[in-house]
PDB file of C-alpha atoms and ligand atoms in Angstrom:
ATOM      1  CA  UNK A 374      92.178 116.185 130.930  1.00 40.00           C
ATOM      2  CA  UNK A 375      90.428 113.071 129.958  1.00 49.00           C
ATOM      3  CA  UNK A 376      92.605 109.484 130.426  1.00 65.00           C
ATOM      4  CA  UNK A 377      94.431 108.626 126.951  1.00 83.00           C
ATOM      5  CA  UNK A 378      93.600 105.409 125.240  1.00 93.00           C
ATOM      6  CA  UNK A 379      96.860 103.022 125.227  1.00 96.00           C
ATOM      7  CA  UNK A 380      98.531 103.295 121.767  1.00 97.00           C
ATOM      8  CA  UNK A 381      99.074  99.716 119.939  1.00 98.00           C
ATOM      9  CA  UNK A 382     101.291 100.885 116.686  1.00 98.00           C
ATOM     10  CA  UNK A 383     102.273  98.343 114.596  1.00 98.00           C
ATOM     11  CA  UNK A 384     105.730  99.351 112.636  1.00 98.00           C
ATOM     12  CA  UNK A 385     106.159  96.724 109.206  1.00 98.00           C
ATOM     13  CA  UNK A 386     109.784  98.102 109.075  1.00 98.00           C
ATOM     14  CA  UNK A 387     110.995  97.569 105.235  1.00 98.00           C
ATOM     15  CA  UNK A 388     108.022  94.730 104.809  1.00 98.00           C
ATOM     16  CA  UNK A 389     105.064  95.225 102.637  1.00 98.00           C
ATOM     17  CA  UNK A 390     104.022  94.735  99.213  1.00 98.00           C
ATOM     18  CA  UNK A 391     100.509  94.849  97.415  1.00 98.00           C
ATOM     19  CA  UNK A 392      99.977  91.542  98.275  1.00 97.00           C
ATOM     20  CA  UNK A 393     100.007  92.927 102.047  1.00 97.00           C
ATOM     21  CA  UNK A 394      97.237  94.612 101.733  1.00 97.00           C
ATOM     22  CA  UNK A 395      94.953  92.011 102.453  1.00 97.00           C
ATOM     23  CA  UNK A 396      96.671  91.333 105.723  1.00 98.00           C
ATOM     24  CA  UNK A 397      96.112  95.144 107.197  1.00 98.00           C
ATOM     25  CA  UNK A 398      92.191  94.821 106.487  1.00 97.00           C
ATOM     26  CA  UNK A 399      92.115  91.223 108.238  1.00 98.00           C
ATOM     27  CA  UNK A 400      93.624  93.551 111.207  1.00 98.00           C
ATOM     28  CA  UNK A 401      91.584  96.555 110.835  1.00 98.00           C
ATOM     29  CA  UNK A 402      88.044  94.003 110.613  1.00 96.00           C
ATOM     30  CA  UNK A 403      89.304  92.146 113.541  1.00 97.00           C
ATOM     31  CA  UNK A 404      89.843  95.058 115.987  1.00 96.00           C
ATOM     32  CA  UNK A 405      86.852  94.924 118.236  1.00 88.00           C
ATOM     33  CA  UNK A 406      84.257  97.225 118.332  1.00 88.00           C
ATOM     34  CA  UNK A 407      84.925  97.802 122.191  1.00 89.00           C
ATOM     35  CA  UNK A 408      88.802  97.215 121.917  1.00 92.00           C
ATOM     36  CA  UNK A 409      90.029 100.406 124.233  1.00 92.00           C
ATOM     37  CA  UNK A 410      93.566 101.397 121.833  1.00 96.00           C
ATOM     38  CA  UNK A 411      94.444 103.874 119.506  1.00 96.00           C
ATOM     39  CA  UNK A 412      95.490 101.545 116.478  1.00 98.00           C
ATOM     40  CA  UNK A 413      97.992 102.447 113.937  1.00 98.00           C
ATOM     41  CA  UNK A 414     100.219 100.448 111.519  1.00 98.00           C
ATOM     42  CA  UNK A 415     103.026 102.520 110.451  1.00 99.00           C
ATOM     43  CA  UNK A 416     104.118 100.746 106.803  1.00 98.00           C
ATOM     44  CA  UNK A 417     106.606 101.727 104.286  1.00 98.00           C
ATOM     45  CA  UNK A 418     106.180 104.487 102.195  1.00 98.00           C
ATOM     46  CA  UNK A 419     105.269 102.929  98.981  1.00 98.00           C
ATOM     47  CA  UNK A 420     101.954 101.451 101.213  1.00 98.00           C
ATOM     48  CA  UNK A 421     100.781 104.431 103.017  1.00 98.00           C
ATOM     49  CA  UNK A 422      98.690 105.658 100.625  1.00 98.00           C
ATOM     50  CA  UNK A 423      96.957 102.336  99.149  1.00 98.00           C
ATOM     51  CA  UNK A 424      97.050 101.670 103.173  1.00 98.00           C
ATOM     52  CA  UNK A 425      95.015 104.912 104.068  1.00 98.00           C
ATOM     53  CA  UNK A 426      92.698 104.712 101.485  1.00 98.00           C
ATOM     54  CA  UNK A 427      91.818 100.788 102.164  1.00 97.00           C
ATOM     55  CA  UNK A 428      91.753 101.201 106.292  1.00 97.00           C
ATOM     56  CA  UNK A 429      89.815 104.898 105.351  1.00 95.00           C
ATOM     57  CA  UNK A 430      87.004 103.590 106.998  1.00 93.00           C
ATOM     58  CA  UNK A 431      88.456 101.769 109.330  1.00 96.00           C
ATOM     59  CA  UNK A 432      89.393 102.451 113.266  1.00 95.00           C
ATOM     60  CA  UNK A 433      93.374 101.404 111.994  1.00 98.00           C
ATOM     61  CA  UNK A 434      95.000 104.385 111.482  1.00 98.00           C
ATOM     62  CA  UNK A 435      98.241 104.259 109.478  1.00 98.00           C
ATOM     63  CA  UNK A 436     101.532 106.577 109.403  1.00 98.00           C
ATOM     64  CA  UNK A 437     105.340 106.616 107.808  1.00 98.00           C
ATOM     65  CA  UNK A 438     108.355 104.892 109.552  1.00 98.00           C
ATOM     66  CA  UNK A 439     110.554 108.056 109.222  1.00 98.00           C
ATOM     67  CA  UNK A 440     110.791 111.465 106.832  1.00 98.00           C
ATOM     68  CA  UNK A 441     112.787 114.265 106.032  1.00 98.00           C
ATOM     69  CA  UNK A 442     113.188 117.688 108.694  1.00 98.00           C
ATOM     70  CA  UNK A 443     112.882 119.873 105.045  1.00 98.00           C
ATOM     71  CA  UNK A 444     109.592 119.916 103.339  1.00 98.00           C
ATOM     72  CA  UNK A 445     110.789 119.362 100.193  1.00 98.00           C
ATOM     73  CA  UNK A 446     114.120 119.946  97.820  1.00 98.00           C
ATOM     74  CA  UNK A 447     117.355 118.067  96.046  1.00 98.00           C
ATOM     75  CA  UNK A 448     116.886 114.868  98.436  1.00 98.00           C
ATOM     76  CA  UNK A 449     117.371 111.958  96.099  1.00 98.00           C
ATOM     77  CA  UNK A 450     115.142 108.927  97.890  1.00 97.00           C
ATOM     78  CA  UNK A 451     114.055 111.040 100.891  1.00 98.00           C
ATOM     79  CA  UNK A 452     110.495 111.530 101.823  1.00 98.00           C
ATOM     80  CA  UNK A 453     109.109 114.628 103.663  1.00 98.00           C
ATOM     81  CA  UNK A 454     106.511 114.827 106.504  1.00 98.00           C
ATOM     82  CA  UNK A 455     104.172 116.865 103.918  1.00 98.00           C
ATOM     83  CA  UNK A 456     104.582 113.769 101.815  1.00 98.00           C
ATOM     84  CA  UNK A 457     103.341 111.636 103.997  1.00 98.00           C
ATOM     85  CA  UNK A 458     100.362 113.399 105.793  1.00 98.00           C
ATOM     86  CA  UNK A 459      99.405 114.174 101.738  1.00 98.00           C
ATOM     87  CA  UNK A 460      99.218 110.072 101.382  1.00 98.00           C
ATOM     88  CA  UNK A 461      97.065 110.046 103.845  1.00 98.00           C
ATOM     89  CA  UNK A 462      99.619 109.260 107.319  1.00 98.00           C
ATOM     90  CA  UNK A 463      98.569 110.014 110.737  1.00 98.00           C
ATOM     91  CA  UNK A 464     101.698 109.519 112.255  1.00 98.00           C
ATOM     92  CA  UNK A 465     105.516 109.178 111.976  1.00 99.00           C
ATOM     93  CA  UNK A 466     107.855 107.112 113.623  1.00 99.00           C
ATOM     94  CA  UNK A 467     111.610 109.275 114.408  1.00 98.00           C
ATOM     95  CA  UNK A 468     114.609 108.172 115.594  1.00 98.00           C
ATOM     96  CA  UNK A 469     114.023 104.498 115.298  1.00 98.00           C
ATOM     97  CA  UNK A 470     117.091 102.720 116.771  1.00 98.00           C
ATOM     98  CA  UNK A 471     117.522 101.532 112.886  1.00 98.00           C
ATOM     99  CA  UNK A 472     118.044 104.522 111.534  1.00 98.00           C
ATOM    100  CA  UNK A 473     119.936 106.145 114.641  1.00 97.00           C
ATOM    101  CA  UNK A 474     122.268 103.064 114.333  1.00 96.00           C
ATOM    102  CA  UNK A 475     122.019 102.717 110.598  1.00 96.00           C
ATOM    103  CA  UNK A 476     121.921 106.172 109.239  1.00 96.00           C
ATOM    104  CA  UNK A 477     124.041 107.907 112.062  1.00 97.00           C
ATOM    105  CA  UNK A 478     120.776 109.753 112.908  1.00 98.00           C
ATOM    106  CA  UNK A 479     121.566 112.495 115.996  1.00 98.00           C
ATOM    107  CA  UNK A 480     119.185 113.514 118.330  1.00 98.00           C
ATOM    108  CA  UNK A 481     119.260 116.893 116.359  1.00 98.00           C
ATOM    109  CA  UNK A 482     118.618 115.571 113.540  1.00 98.00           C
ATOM    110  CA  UNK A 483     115.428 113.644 115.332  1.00 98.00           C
ATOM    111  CA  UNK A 484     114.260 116.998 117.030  1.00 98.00           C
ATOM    112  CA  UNK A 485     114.137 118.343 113.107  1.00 98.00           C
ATOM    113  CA  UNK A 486     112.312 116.172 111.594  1.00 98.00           C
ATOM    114  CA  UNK A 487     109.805 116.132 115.423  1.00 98.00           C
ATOM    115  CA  UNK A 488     109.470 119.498 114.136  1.00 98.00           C
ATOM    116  CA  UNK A 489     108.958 118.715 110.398  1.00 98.00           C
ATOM    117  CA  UNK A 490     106.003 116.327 111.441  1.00 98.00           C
ATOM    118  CA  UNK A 491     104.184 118.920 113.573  1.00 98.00           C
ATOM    119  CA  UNK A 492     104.680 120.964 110.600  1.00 98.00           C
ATOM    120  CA  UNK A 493     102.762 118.840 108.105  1.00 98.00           C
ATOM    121  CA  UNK A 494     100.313 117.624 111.202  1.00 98.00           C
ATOM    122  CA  UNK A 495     101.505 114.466 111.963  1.00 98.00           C
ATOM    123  CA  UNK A 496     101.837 112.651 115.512  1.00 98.00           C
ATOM    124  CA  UNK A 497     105.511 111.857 115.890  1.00 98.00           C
ATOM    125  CA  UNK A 498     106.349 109.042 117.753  1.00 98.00           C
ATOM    126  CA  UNK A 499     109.840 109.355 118.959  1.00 98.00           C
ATOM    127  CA  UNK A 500     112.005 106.334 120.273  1.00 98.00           C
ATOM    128  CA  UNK A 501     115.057 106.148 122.731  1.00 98.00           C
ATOM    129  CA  UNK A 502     116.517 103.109 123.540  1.00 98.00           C
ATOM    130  CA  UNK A 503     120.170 101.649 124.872  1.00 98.00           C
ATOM    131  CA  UNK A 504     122.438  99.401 123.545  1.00 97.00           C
ATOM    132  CA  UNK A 505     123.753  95.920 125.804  1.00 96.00           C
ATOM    133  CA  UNK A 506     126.823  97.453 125.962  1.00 96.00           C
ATOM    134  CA  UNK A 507     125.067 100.963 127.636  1.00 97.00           C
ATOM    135  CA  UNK A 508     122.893  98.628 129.903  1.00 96.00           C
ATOM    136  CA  UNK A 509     125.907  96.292 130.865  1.00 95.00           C
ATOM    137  CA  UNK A 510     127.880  99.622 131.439  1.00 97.00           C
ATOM    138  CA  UNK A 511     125.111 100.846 134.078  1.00 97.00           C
ATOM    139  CA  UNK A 512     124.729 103.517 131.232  1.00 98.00           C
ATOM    140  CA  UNK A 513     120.634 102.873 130.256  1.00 98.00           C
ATOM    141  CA  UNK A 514     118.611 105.403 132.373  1.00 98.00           C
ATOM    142  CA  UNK A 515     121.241 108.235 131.410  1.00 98.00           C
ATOM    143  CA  UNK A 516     121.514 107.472 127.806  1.00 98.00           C
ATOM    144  CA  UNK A 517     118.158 107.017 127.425  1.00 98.00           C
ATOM    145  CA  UNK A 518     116.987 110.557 129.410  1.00 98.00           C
ATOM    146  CA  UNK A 519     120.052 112.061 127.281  1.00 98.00           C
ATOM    147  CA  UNK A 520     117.943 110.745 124.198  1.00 98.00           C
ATOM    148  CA  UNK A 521     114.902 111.999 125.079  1.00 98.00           C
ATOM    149  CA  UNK A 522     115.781 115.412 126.109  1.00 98.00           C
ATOM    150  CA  UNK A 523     117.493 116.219 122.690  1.00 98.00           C
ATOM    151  CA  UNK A 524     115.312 114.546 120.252  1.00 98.00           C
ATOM    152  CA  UNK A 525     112.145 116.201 121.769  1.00 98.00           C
ATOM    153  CA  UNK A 526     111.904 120.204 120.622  1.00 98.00           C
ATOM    154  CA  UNK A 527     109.681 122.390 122.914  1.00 97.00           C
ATOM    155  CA  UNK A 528     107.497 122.716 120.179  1.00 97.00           C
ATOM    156  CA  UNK A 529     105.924 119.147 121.222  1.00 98.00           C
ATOM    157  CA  UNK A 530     103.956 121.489 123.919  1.00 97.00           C
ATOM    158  CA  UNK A 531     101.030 120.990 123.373  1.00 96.00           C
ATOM    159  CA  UNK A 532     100.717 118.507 120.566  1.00 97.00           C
ATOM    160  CA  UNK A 533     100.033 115.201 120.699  1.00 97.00           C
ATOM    161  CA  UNK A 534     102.639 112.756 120.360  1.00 98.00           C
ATOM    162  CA  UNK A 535     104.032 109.483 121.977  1.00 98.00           C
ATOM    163  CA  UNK A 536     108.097 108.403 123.518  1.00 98.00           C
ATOM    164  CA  UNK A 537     108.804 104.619 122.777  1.00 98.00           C
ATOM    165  CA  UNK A 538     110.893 102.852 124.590  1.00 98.00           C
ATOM    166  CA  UNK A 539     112.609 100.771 122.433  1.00 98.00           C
ATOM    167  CA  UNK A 540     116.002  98.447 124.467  1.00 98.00           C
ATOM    168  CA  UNK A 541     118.349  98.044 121.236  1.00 97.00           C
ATOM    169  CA  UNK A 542     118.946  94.262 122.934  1.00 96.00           C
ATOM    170  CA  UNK A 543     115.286  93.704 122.533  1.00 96.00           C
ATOM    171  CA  UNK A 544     114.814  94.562 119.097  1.00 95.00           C
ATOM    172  CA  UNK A 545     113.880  91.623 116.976  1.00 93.00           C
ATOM    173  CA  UNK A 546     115.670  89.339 119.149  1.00 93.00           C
ATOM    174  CA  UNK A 547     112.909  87.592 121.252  1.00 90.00           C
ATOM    175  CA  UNK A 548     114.475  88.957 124.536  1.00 90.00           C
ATOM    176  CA  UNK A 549     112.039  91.276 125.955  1.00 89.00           C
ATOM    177  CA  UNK A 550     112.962  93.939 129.082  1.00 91.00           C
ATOM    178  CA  UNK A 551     111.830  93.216 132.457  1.00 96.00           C
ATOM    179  CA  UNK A 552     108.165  94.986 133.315  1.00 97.00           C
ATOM    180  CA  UNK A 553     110.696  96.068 136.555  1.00 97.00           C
ATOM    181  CA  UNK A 554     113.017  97.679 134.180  1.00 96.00           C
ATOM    182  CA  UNK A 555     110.148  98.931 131.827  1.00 98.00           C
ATOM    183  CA  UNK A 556     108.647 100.593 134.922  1.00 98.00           C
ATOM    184  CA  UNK A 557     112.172 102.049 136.032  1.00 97.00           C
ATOM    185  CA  UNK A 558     112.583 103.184 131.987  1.00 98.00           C
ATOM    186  CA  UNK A 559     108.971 104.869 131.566  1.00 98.00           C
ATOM    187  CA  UNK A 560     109.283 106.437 134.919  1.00 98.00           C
ATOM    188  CA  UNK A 561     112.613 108.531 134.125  1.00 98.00           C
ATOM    189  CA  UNK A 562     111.299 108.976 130.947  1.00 98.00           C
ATOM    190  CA  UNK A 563     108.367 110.705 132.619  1.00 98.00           C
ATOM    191  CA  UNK A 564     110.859 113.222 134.929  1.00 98.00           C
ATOM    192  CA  UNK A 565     111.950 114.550 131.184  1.00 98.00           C
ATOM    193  CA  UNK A 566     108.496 114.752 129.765  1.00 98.00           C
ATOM    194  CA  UNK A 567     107.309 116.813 133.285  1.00 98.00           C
ATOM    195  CA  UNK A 568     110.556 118.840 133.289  1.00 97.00           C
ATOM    196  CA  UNK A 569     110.285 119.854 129.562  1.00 97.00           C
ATOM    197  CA  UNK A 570     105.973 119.992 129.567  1.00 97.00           C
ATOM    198  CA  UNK A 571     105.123 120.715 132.538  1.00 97.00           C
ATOM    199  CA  UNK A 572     102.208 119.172 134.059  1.00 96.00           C
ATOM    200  CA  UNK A 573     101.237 117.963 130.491  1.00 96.00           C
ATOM    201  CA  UNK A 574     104.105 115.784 130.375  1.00 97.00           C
ATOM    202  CA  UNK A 575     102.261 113.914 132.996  1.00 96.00           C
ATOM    203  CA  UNK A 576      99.666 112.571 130.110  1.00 95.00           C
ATOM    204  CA  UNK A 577     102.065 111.970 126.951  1.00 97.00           C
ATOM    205  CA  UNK A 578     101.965 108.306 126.027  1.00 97.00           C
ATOM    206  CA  UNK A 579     105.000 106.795 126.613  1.00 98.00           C
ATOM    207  CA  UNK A 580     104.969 103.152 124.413  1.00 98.00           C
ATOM    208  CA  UNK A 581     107.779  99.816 124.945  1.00 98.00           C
ATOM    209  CA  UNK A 582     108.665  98.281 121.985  1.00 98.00           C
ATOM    210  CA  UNK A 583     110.932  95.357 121.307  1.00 97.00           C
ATOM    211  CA  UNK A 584     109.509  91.807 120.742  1.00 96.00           C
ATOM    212  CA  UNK A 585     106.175  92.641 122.024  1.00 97.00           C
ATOM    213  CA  UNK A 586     103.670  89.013 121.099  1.00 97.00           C
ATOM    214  CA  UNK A 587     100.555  88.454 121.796  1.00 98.00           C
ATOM    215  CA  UNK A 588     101.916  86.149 125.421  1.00 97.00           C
ATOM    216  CA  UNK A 589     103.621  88.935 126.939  1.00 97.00           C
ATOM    217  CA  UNK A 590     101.690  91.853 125.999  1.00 98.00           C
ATOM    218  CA  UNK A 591      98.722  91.703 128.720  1.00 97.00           C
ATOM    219  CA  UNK A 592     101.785  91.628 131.340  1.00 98.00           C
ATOM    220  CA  UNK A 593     103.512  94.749 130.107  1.00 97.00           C
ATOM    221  CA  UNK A 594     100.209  96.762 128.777  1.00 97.00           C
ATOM    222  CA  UNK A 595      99.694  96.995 132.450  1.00 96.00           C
ATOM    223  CA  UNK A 596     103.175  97.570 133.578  1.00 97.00           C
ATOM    224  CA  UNK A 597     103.227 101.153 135.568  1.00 96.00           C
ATOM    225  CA  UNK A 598     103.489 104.352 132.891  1.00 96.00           C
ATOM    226  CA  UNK A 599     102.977 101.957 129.751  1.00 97.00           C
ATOM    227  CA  UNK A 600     100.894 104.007 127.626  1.00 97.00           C
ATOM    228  CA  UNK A 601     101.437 101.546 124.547  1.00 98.00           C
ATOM    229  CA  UNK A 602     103.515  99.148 122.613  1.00 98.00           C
ATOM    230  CA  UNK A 603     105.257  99.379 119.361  1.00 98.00           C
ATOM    231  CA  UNK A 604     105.110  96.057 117.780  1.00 98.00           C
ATOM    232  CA  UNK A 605     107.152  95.257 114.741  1.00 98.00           C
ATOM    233  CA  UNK A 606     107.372  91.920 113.662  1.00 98.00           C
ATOM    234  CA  UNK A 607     104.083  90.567 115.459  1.00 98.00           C
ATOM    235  CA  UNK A 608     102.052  93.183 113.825  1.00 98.00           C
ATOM    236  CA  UNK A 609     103.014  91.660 110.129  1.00 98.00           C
ATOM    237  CA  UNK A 610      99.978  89.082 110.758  1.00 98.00           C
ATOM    238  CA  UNK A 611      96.369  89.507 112.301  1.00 98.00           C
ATOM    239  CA  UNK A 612      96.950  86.615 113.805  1.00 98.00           C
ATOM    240  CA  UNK A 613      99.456  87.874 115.963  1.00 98.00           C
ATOM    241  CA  UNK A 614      98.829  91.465 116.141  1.00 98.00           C
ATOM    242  CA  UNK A 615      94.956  91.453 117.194  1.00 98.00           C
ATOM    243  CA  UNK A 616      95.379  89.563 120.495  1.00 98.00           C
ATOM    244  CA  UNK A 617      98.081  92.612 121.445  1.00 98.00           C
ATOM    245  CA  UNK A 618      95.571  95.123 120.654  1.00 98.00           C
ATOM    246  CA  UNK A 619      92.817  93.141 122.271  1.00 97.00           C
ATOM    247  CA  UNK A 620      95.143  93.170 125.586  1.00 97.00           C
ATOM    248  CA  UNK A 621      95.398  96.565 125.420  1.00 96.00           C
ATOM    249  CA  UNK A 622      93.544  97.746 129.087  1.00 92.00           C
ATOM    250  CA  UNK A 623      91.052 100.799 129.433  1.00 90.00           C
ATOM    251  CA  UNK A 624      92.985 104.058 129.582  1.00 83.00           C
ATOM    252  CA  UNK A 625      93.693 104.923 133.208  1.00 68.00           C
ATOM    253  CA  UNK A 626      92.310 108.037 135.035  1.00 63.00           C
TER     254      UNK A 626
HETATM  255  P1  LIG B1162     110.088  93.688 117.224  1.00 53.42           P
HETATM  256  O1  LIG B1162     108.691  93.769 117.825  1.00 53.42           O
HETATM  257  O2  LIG B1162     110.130  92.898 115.967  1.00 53.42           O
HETATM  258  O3  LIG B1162     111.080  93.291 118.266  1.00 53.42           O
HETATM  259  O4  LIG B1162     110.466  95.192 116.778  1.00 53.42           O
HETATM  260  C1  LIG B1162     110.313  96.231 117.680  1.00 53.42           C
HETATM  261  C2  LIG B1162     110.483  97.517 116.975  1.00 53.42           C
HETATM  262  O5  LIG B1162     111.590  97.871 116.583  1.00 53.42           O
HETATM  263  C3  LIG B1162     109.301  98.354 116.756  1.00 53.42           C
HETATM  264  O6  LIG B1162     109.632  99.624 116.320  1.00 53.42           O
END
């Protein structure tokens, strides 16, 4: 199977108005020609479509922060996977931390709406992640393998799709994990990806997020079983979120 490029997904959380616009286009024209990732900047959903058909030509991809498991129906505010991959998304963030705190989000519901984005055609990107408390408990590896077992349905075989890694302490706060315990994460992550795929669990892209810049990002890009980052507020500005992409290293073999 040939070596995946490392994923550098930028996620704009609830930031982004017209005026933004101009800011995704400085990205997508400063991404080098030879830059090795997989680009993406996953936006809210009143961008996605202005943002697909501006970075159309583009090597930035762009996808939804979240949707719906049903494809459509009496959901005031909600927003389906269909909706999205008809606006022109590529991929879909699930089970952000935000939503599993904020929204009580299970990892059944997650594995539904995993299921509702192969559905429409979408790459989910899933995140797990641990509180302090679970880390300070010596709780992190098992809450986060718990996590990732139930939030990713067996009908991922197959598909293409990417696990972040997303330490709830690390979210936004500046505080970023150590590549020793991003390398400890990413590898028990792996043992659920092999024991659920198979040998193709072996290649999934497995991605850290949590205040990812441009000075740390060379260091963990090449931290064992990194297959990405998921940036959120560094990918807001070109400024910040080209030199992560730029660090991004050549997919292994
Ligand atoms: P920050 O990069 O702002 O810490 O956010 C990380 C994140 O939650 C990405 O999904």
């Amino acid at each position: 199977m040939a070596a995946l490029a490392p994923w550098i997904v930028g996620n704009w959380k609830m930031n982004g108005l017209s005026s933004d616009l101009d800011e995704a286009l400085a990205i997508a024209q400063g991404v080098a020609v030879g830059a090795h990732a997989r680009v993406a900047i996953c936006a809210p959903a009143t961008l996605v479509h202005r943002l697909a058909g501006a970075l159309h030509a583009t090597r930035v991809e762009v996808g939804g922060e979240d949707c719906r498991a049903e494809e459509s129906g009496a959901f005031t505010g909600d927003v389906s996977a269909e909706m999205l991959a008809d606006a022109g998304a590529k991929l879909v963030i699930l089970g952000h931390s935000e939503r599993r705190a904020g929204y009580g989000e299970s990892d059944a519901l997650v594995c539904g709406k995993v299921e509702a984005a192969l559905r429409a055609g979408l790459h989910p990107i899933v995140c797990v992640g641990e509180t302090l408390e679970q880390r300070d408990a010596g709780e992190a590896v098992a809450v986060v393998t718990g996590q990732a077992m139930a939030s990713l349905p067996a009908a991922l075989a197959g598909e293409r799709f990417a696990v972040a890694y997303e330490p709830v302490w690390a979210i936004g706060t500046g505080r970023t994990a150590s590549t020793a315990d991003i390398a400890q994460m990413h590898a028990a992550i792996r043992g659920v990806l092999v024991d659920k795929f198979g040998d193709a669990g072996a290649k999934i892209s497995i991605l850290y997020g949590g205040s990812v810049k441009p000075a740390n990002a060379a260091e963990i890009l090449a931290t064992a079983e990194v297959g990405g980052a998921l940036v959120g507020g560094a990918s807001l500005k070109a400024a910040d979120f080209l030199p992560i992409i730029e660090a991004a290293p050549p997919p292994a073999l």
